[in-house]
Amino acid sequence: DQQVKQNSPSLSVQEGRISILNCDYTNSMFDYFLWYKKYPAEGPTFLISISSIKDKNEDGRFTVFLNKSAKHLSLHIVPSQPGDSAVYFCAASADYKLSFGAGTTVTVRA
Amino acid sequence: KAGVTQTPRYLIKTRGQQVTLSCSPISGHRSVSWYQQTPGQGLQFLFEYFSETQRNKGNFPGRFSGRQFSNSRSEMNVSTLELGDSALYLCASASGLHQDNEQFFGPGTRLTVL
């Protein structure tokens, strides 16, 4: 049972434009949400997180938005850069257990 | 600070065999989690160990087991390997003291079952 879903397996965006990645979850017990970025042959690296008591968290070019009523979160990357090309995983935490989405492959075009 | 290390990086086994994977967390971290990554499935949680005790477990069969040693190093064992066990196995370490502690991932062990 996939409790965290990323419905877009891929996203292509032009350099300098905004990348928007979406994630939906079903478990209302999740209280912490994270985004990870993964390059081939490497483990995922932490990008940004948000607590369930907030609706927005910003860190440089990365902003995560949380809509608890819709059980939806999104990651905005502005402006997109070629180095942002990677697989992005959305994750949700409950009881020290992380549940991950299937990932979205982002390709930034020059 | 050294990162999370996993050994071996690559492994080829045949059906029916067993395998043991190792993970050394970041110094000072007491929590180690294991994940299986397969194409299209994202990362599936296997289990989490904190101070040598399994604190949480995912929905994997009993063929998948783990343990954690007093120095926080962890091993994962898969017995009676099946073709479907071919995957990238990732471990992640965290301080484990708070739910929102960031998890740091190792590079993974690529297991191929023939």
Tab-separated table of C-alpha atoms in Angstrom:
chain	number	residue	atom	x	y	z
A	1	ASP	CA	0.000	0.000	0.000
A	2	GLN	CA	1.723	3.137	-1.266
A	3	GLN	CA	1.078	5.811	1.359
A	4	VAL	CA	3.182	8.411	-0.437
A	5	LYS	CA	2.618	8.979	-4.125
A	6	GLN	CA	4.484	10.947	-6.734
A	7	ASN	CA	2.251	10.717	-9.773
A	8	SER	CA	4.652	12.288	-12.241
A	9	PRO	CA	7.537	9.924	-13.011
A	10	SER	CA	9.377	12.586	-14.975
A	11	LEU	CA	9.597	16.334	-15.466
A	12	SER	CA	11.493	18.299	-18.106
A	13	VAL	CA	12.122	22.018	-17.541
A	14	GLN	CA	14.182	24.692	-19.205
A	15	GLU	CA	17.138	26.125	-17.339
A	16	GLY	CA	16.155	29.242	-15.402
A	17	ARG	CA	12.474	28.288	-15.175
A	18	ILE	CA	10.588	26.914	-12.194
A	19	SER	CA	10.410	23.183	-11.446
A	20	ILE	CA	7.351	22.060	-9.481
A	21	LEU	CA	7.291	18.550	-8.058
A	22	ASN	CA	4.165	17.187	-6.425
A	23	CYS	CA	3.533	14.569	-3.790
A	24	ASP	CA	0.341	13.205	-2.203
A	25	TYR	CA	-0.003	11.137	0.941
A	26	THR	CA	-2.772	9.170	2.574
A	27	ASN	CA	-1.661	8.635	6.177
A	28	SER	CA	-2.830	11.457	8.442
A	29	MET	CA	-0.323	10.311	11.090
A	30	PHE	CA	2.601	11.633	9.076
A	31	ASP	CA	3.982	14.645	10.897
A	32	TYR	CA	7.186	15.421	9.066
A	33	PHE	CA	7.882	15.596	5.359
A	34	LEU	CA	11.148	15.596	3.468
A	35	TRP	CA	12.515	15.828	-0.048
A	36	TYR	CA	15.584	13.921	-1.117
A	37	LYS	CA	17.608	14.185	-4.298
A	38	LYS	CA	19.404	11.233	-5.832
A	39	TYR	CA	22.066	11.020	-8.504
A	40	PRO	CA	22.882	7.695	-10.200
A	41	ALA	CA	25.203	5.417	-8.194
A	42	GLU	CA	24.800	7.560	-5.073
A	43	GLY	CA	22.528	7.391	-2.053
A	44	PRO	CA	19.773	9.997	-1.662
A	45	THR	CA	20.806	13.298	-0.129
A	46	PHE	CA	18.548	15.434	2.020
A	47	LEU	CA	17.230	18.561	0.364
A	48	ILE	CA	14.594	20.230	2.492
A	49	SER	CA	11.948	19.328	5.051
A	50	ILE	CA	8.784	20.678	6.625
A	51	SER	CA	6.974	19.954	9.841
A	52	SER	CA	3.240	19.332	9.747
A	53	ILE	CA	2.657	22.464	11.819
A	54	LYS	CA	3.954	24.663	9.002
A	55	ASP	CA	2.705	25.281	5.494
A	56	LYS	CA	5.879	26.586	3.894
A	57	ASN	CA	9.623	26.226	4.292
A	58	GLU	CA	12.208	27.939	2.153
A	59	ASP	CA	15.915	27.290	1.692
A	60	GLY	CA	17.612	29.189	-1.076
A	61	ARG	CA	16.221	28.098	-4.428
A	62	PHE	CA	14.092	25.389	-2.799
A	63	THR	CA	10.669	25.910	-1.248
A	64	VAL	CA	8.383	23.211	0.079
A	65	PHE	CA	4.658	23.818	0.501
A	66	LEU	CA	2.387	21.658	2.629
A	67	ASN	CA	-1.397	21.525	2.343
A	68	LYS	CA	-2.513	19.269	5.180
A	69	SER	CA	-6.201	19.383	4.356
A	70	ALA	CA	-5.454	18.110	0.859
A	71	LYS	CA	-2.657	15.814	2.067
A	72	HIS	CA	-0.454	17.328	-0.585
A	73	LEU	CA	3.017	18.787	-0.673
A	74	SER	CA	5.073	20.308	-3.416
A	75	LEU	CA	8.671	21.290	-4.020
A	76	HIS	CA	9.482	24.398	-6.034
A	77	ILE	CA	12.938	24.927	-7.478
A	78	VAL	CA	13.588	28.426	-8.770
A	79	PRO	CA	15.545	28.973	-10.924
A	80	SER	CA	16.244	25.473	-12.201
A	81	GLN	CA	19.867	24.706	-12.976
A	82	PRO	CA	21.484	21.857	-14.958
A	83	GLY	CA	22.895	20.411	-11.733
A	84	ASP	CA	19.332	19.935	-10.509
A	85	SER	CA	18.863	17.090	-12.984
A	86	ALA	CA	18.327	14.088	-10.697
A	87	VAL	CA	15.630	11.880	-9.196
A	88	TYR	CA	13.641	13.589	-6.445
A	89	PHE	CA	11.954	11.561	-3.724
A	90	CYS	CA	9.243	12.813	-1.445
A	91	ALA	CA	9.195	11.162	2.007
A	92	ALA	CA	6.906	11.283	5.029
A	93	SER	CA	7.762	10.349	8.569
A	94	ALA	CA	5.825	8.676	11.373
A	95	ASP	CA	7.248	6.643	14.265
A	96	TYR	CA	10.844	6.965	13.050
A	97	LYS	CA	9.857	5.343	9.781
A	98	LEU	CA	10.187	7.092	6.451
A	99	SER	CA	7.771	6.245	3.647
A	100	PHE	CA	8.996	7.269	0.216
A	101	GLY	CA	7.284	8.033	-3.050
A	102	ALA	CA	8.458	6.362	-6.258
A	103	GLY	CA	10.429	9.401	-7.346
A	104	THR	CA	10.293	12.015	-10.105
A	105	THR	CA	13.146	12.275	-12.597
A	106	VAL	CA	13.877	15.920	-13.313
A	107	THR	CA	15.750	16.919	-16.461
A	108	VAL	CA	16.850	20.528	-16.790
A	109	ARG	CA	17.365	21.536	-20.428
A	110	ALA	CA	19.951	24.144	-21.352
B	1	LYS	CA	32.988	13.605	9.666
B	2	ALA	CA	32.998	10.388	7.647
B	3	GLY	CA	29.752	9.535	5.919
B	4	VAL	CA	27.713	6.359	5.909
B	5	THR	CA	29.600	3.433	4.419
B	6	GLN	CA	28.135	0.261	2.990
B	7	THR	CA	29.916	-2.923	2.013
B	8	PRO	CA	30.076	-4.535	-0.392
B	9	ARG	CA	29.040	-2.069	-3.111
B	10	TYR	CA	28.119	-4.799	-5.578
B	11	LEU	CA	27.110	-8.392	-5.069
B	12	ILE	CA	26.000	-11.197	-7.365
B	13	LYS	CA	24.279	-14.237	-5.885
B	14	THR	CA	22.153	-17.098	-7.153
B	15	ARG	CA	18.658	-18.079	-6.114
B	16	GLY	CA	18.487	-19.903	-2.802
B	17	GLN	CA	21.678	-18.428	-1.430
B	18	GLN	CA	21.841	-16.015	1.464
B	19	VAL	CA	23.570	-12.660	1.696
B	20	THR	CA	24.764	-10.306	4.426
B	21	LEU	CA	25.131	-6.591	3.844
B	22	SER	CA	26.941	-4.230	6.179
B	23	CYS	CA	26.400	-0.592	7.098
B	24	SER	CA	28.564	1.681	9.222
B	25	PRO	CA	26.698	4.810	10.318
B	26	ILE	CA	28.082	8.261	10.900
B	27	SER	CA	30.028	8.442	14.128
B	28	GLY	CA	27.711	9.255	17.015
B	29	HIS	CA	24.554	8.167	15.205
B	30	ARG	CA	22.592	5.432	16.947
B	31	SER	CA	19.856	4.834	14.410
B	32	VAL	CA	20.274	2.799	11.243
B	33	SER	CA	17.460	2.240	8.761
B	34	TRP	CA	17.472	-0.089	5.763
B	35	TYR	CA	15.625	0.458	2.487
B	36	GLN	CA	15.159	-1.490	-0.726
B	37	GLN	CA	15.027	0.453	-3.971
B	38	THR	CA	13.677	-1.152	-7.129
B	39	PRO	CA	12.812	0.561	-10.419
B	40	GLY	CA	9.434	2.270	-10.202
B	41	GLN	CA	8.921	1.403	-6.523
B	42	GLY	CA	10.923	4.105	-4.843
B	43	LEU	CA	12.470	3.255	-1.521
B	44	GLN	CA	10.697	0.631	0.536
B	45	PHE	CA	11.377	0.659	4.269
B	46	LEU	CA	12.753	-2.605	5.648
B	47	PHE	CA	13.524	-1.874	9.306
B	48	GLU	CA	15.136	0.564	11.693
B	49	TYR	CA	17.493	-0.182	14.557
B	50	PHE	CA	18.249	2.091	17.474
B	51	SER	CA	20.700	1.161	20.206
B	52	GLU	CA	20.792	-2.489	19.103
B	53	THR	CA	16.985	-2.842	19.151
B	54	GLN	CA	14.665	-3.058	16.188
B	55	ARG	CA	12.387	-0.077	16.678
B	56	ASN	CA	10.326	-0.280	13.517
B	57	LYS	CA	9.707	-2.759	10.738
B	58	GLY	CA	8.321	-2.599	7.214
B	59	ASN	CA	6.226	-5.127	5.338
B	60	PHE	CA	8.889	-7.539	4.164
B	61	PRO	CA	8.911	-11.333	4.642
B	62	GLY	CA	10.881	-12.959	7.434
B	63	ARG	CA	13.672	-13.819	4.979
B	64	PHE	CA	14.822	-10.252	5.550
B	65	SER	CA	16.421	-9.732	8.932
B	66	GLY	CA	18.871	-7.398	10.528
B	67	ARG	CA	20.807	-6.592	13.621
B	68	GLN	CA	22.772	-3.775	15.148
B	69	PHE	CA	25.936	-4.011	17.158
B	70	SER	CA	27.033	-2.028	20.188
B	71	ASN	CA	29.135	0.263	17.966
B	72	SER	CA	25.934	1.045	15.961
B	73	ARG	CA	27.148	-0.824	12.883
B	74	SER	CA	24.336	-2.787	11.318
B	75	GLU	CA	24.002	-5.845	9.144
B	76	MET	CA	21.120	-6.957	6.989
B	77	ASN	CA	20.649	-10.573	6.004
B	78	VAL	CA	18.501	-12.008	3.255
B	79	SER	CA	18.054	-15.766	3.205
B	80	THR	CA	16.795	-18.016	0.413
B	81	LEU	CA	17.312	-15.344	-2.204
B	82	GLU	CA	14.716	-14.876	-4.938
B	83	LEU	CA	15.100	-13.172	-8.321
B	84	GLY	CA	12.840	-10.372	-7.088
B	85	ASP	CA	15.324	-9.513	-4.351
B	86	SER	CA	17.577	-7.916	-6.954
B	87	ALA	CA	17.669	-4.280	-5.930
B	88	LEU	CA	19.715	-1.462	-4.498
B	89	TYR	CA	19.832	-1.748	-0.717
B	90	LEU	CA	20.371	1.530	1.058
B	91	CYS	CA	21.074	2.196	4.669
B	92	ALA	CA	20.615	5.511	6.391
B	93	SER	CA	21.895	6.749	9.703
B	94	ALA	CA	20.456	9.340	12.052
B	95	SER	CA	20.956	10.381	15.622
B	96	GLY	CA	17.611	8.714	16.252
B	97	LEU	CA	16.718	10.858	19.223
B	98	HIS	CA	13.952	12.791	17.528
B	99	GLN	CA	11.446	11.905	14.859
B	100	ASP	CA	12.589	14.740	12.601
B	101	ASN	CA	16.268	13.846	12.662
B	102	GLU	CA	17.647	13.963	9.153
B	103	GLN	CA	18.657	10.601	7.710
B	104	PHE	CA	21.977	10.385	5.895
B	105	PHE	CA	22.190	7.709	3.246
B	106	GLY	CA	25.064	5.526	2.198
B	107	PRO	CA	25.838	4.792	-1.470
B	108	GLY	CA	23.999	1.476	-1.355
B	109	THR	CA	24.759	-2.145	-2.158
B	110	ARG	CA	23.629	-3.325	-5.581
B	111	LEU	CA	22.464	-6.929	-5.236
B	112	THR	CA	21.868	-9.023	-8.332
B	113	VAL	CA	20.229	-12.421	-7.940
B	114	LEU	CA	20.665	-14.798	-10.890
